[in-house]
C-alpha cells in the first residue's frame, strides 16, 4: 500500500491488490501504517529497512497489528508505549 494526496489535497490510501495473501495481522498493520502517514508521520524511502523499522508508521503499525491479533486470538493486549513522539 502507499499513501499520497489527490489534486484537492485529500489523503488517499492505495491498497495493493497483489498483496492480499498477507495475513490479517499484516494487512491491518499495513493499513494503520498508511493511516499514520495521513496524520503526518513519515519515513525515508519505501524500504522496510533497519532505519525505517524504527519510525512511527512501522513501529505503531506493527503494534496495532499485534494488538488486533491478540483480540482475534483472545490473548491479553500488549502494553501501549508511554509516549509516541509528535508528528512533524
PDB file of C-alpha atoms in Angstrom:
ATOM      1  CA  UNK A   1       0.000   0.000   0.000  1.00  0.00           C
ATOM      2  CA  UNK A   2       1.018   3.595  -0.309  1.00  0.00           C
ATOM      3  CA  UNK A   3      -0.399   6.981   0.608  1.00  0.00           C
ATOM      4  CA  UNK A   4      -0.482  10.211  -1.364  1.00  0.00           C
ATOM      5  CA  UNK A   5      -2.656  13.273  -1.860  1.00  0.00           C
ATOM      6  CA  UNK A   6      -5.122  13.786  -4.682  1.00  0.00           C
ATOM      7  CA  UNK A   7      -5.382  17.063  -6.631  1.00  0.00           C
ATOM      8  CA  UNK A   8      -7.646  18.600  -3.990  1.00  0.00           C
ATOM      9  CA  UNK A   9      -5.169  17.776  -1.199  1.00  0.00           C
ATOM     10  CA  UNK A  10      -7.135  14.879   0.319  1.00  0.00           C
ATOM     11  CA  UNK A  11      -5.132  11.885   1.509  1.00  0.00           C
ATOM     12  CA  UNK A  12      -5.705   8.665  -0.428  1.00  0.00           C
ATOM     13  CA  UNK A  13      -4.559   5.242   0.783  1.00  0.00           C
ATOM     14  CA  UNK A  14      -3.948   2.889  -2.157  1.00  0.00           C
ATOM     15  CA  UNK A  15      -4.146  -0.799  -1.280  1.00  0.00           C
ATOM     16  CA  UNK A  16      -2.099  -3.277  -3.290  1.00  0.00           C
ATOM     17  CA  UNK A  17      -4.470  -5.920  -4.650  1.00  0.00           C
ATOM     18  CA  UNK A  18      -1.490  -8.159  -5.368  1.00  0.00           C
ATOM     19  CA  UNK A  19      -0.609  -8.413  -1.660  1.00  0.00           C
ATOM     20  CA  UNK A  20      -3.941  -9.817  -0.465  1.00  0.00           C
ATOM     21  CA  UNK A  21      -2.200 -13.058   0.541  1.00  0.00           C
ATOM     22  CA  UNK A  22      -0.843 -11.239   3.589  1.00  0.00           C
ATOM     23  CA  UNK A  23      -2.184 -12.362   6.948  1.00  0.00           C
ATOM     24  CA  UNK A  24      -4.961 -10.308   8.510  1.00  0.00           C
ATOM     25  CA  UNK A  25      -2.438  -9.059  11.080  1.00  0.00           C
ATOM     26  CA  UNK A  26      -0.091  -7.820   8.333  1.00  0.00           C
ATOM     27  CA  UNK A  27      -2.909  -6.191   6.379  1.00  0.00           C
ATOM     28  CA  UNK A  28      -4.146  -4.370   9.498  1.00  0.00           C
ATOM     29  CA  UNK A  29      -0.566  -3.281  10.300  1.00  0.00           C
ATOM     30  CA  UNK A  30      -0.100  -2.007   6.759  1.00  0.00           C
ATOM     31  CA  UNK A  31      -3.370  -0.067   6.615  1.00  0.00           C
ATOM     32  CA  UNK A  32      -2.687   1.538  10.009  1.00  0.00           C
ATOM     33  CA  UNK A  33       0.882   2.320   8.861  1.00  0.00           C
ATOM     34  CA  UNK A  34      -0.567   4.148   5.857  1.00  0.00           C
ATOM     35  CA  UNK A  35      -3.126   5.967   8.044  1.00  0.00           C
ATOM     36  CA  UNK A  36      -0.251   7.272  10.183  1.00  0.00           C
ATOM     37  CA  UNK A  37       1.173   8.925   7.059  1.00  0.00           C
ATOM     38  CA  UNK A  38      -2.096  10.864   6.655  1.00  0.00           C
ATOM     39  CA  UNK A  39      -1.653  12.444  10.099  1.00  0.00           C
ATOM     40  CA  UNK A  40       1.943  13.490   9.482  1.00  0.00           C
ATOM     41  CA  UNK A  41       4.242  10.581  10.385  1.00  0.00           C
ATOM     42  CA  UNK A  42       6.723   9.725   7.638  1.00  0.00           C
ATOM     43  CA  UNK A  43       9.843   7.684   6.956  1.00  0.00           C
ATOM     44  CA  UNK A  44      12.656   7.789   4.408  1.00  0.00           C
ATOM     45  CA  UNK A  45      12.132   5.922   1.171  1.00  0.00           C
ATOM     46  CA  UNK A  46       9.969   2.910   0.530  1.00  0.00           C
ATOM     47  CA  UNK A  47      12.025   0.187   2.169  1.00  0.00           C
ATOM     48  CA  UNK A  48      11.422  -1.985   5.203  1.00  0.00           C
ATOM     49  CA  UNK A  49      14.991  -1.438   6.445  1.00  0.00           C
ATOM     50  CA  UNK A  50      16.563  -1.033   9.889  1.00  0.00           C
ATOM     51  CA  UNK A  51      16.175   2.760   9.904  1.00  0.00           C
ATOM     52  CA  UNK A  52      12.558   2.791   8.756  1.00  0.00           C
ATOM     53  CA  UNK A  53      11.569  -0.021  11.144  1.00  0.00           C
ATOM     54  CA  UNK A  54      12.285   2.452  13.967  1.00  0.00           C
ATOM     55  CA  UNK A  55       9.859   5.108  12.659  1.00  0.00           C
ATOM     56  CA  UNK A  56       6.342   5.731  13.980  1.00  0.00           C
ATOM     57  CA  UNK A  57       4.494   4.300  10.926  1.00  0.00           C
ATOM     58  CA  UNK A  58       6.354   0.996  11.149  1.00  0.00           C
ATOM     59  CA  UNK A  59       6.537   0.636  14.936  1.00  0.00           C
ATOM     60  CA  UNK A  60       2.975   1.713  15.703  1.00  0.00           C
ATOM     61  CA  UNK A  61       1.603  -0.124  12.658  1.00  0.00           C
ATOM     62  CA  UNK A  62       3.269  -3.324  13.888  1.00  0.00           C
ATOM     63  CA  UNK A  63       1.994  -2.765  17.449  1.00  0.00           C
ATOM     64  CA  UNK A  64      -1.536  -2.249  16.155  1.00  0.00           C
ATOM     65  CA  UNK A  65      -1.313  -5.447  14.091  1.00  0.00           C
ATOM     66  CA  UNK A  66      -0.158  -7.354  17.177  1.00  0.00           C
ATOM     67  CA  UNK A  67      -2.995  -5.809  19.199  1.00  0.00           C
ATOM     68  CA  UNK A  68      -5.597  -6.924  16.638  1.00  0.00           C
ATOM     69  CA  UNK A  69      -4.065 -10.411  16.530  1.00  0.00           C
ATOM     70  CA  UNK A  70      -4.394 -10.534  20.323  1.00  0.00           C
ATOM     71  CA  UNK A  71      -8.060  -9.585  20.080  1.00  0.00           C
ATOM     72  CA  UNK A  72      -8.686 -12.281  17.473  1.00  0.00           C
ATOM     73  CA  UNK A  73      -6.905 -14.974  19.484  1.00  0.00           C
ATOM     74  CA  UNK A  74      -8.210 -13.923  22.921  1.00  0.00           C
ATOM     75  CA  UNK A  75      -4.708 -13.020  24.108  1.00  0.00           C
ATOM     76  CA  UNK A  76      -4.188 -10.164  26.573  1.00  0.00           C
ATOM     77  CA  UNK A  77      -3.401  -6.876  24.828  1.00  0.00           C
ATOM     78  CA  UNK A  78       0.160  -5.661  24.641  1.00  0.00           C
ATOM     79  CA  UNK A  79       1.137  -2.738  26.849  1.00  0.00           C
ATOM     80  CA  UNK A  80       0.946   0.542  24.946  1.00  0.00           C
ATOM     81  CA  UNK A  81       4.182   2.599  24.949  1.00  0.00           C
ATOM     82  CA  UNK A  82       4.061   5.560  27.322  1.00  0.00           C
ATOM     83  CA  UNK A  83       4.881   8.159  24.683  1.00  0.00           C
ATOM     84  CA  UNK A  84       4.793   8.477  20.930  1.00  0.00           C
ATOM     85  CA  UNK A  85       6.697  11.446  19.506  1.00  0.00           C
ATOM     86  CA  UNK A  86       4.575  14.148  17.852  1.00  0.00           C
ATOM     87  CA  UNK A  87       4.414  14.222  14.063  1.00  0.00           C
ATOM     88  CA  UNK A  88       6.495  16.739  12.219  1.00  0.00           C
TER      89      UNK A  88
END
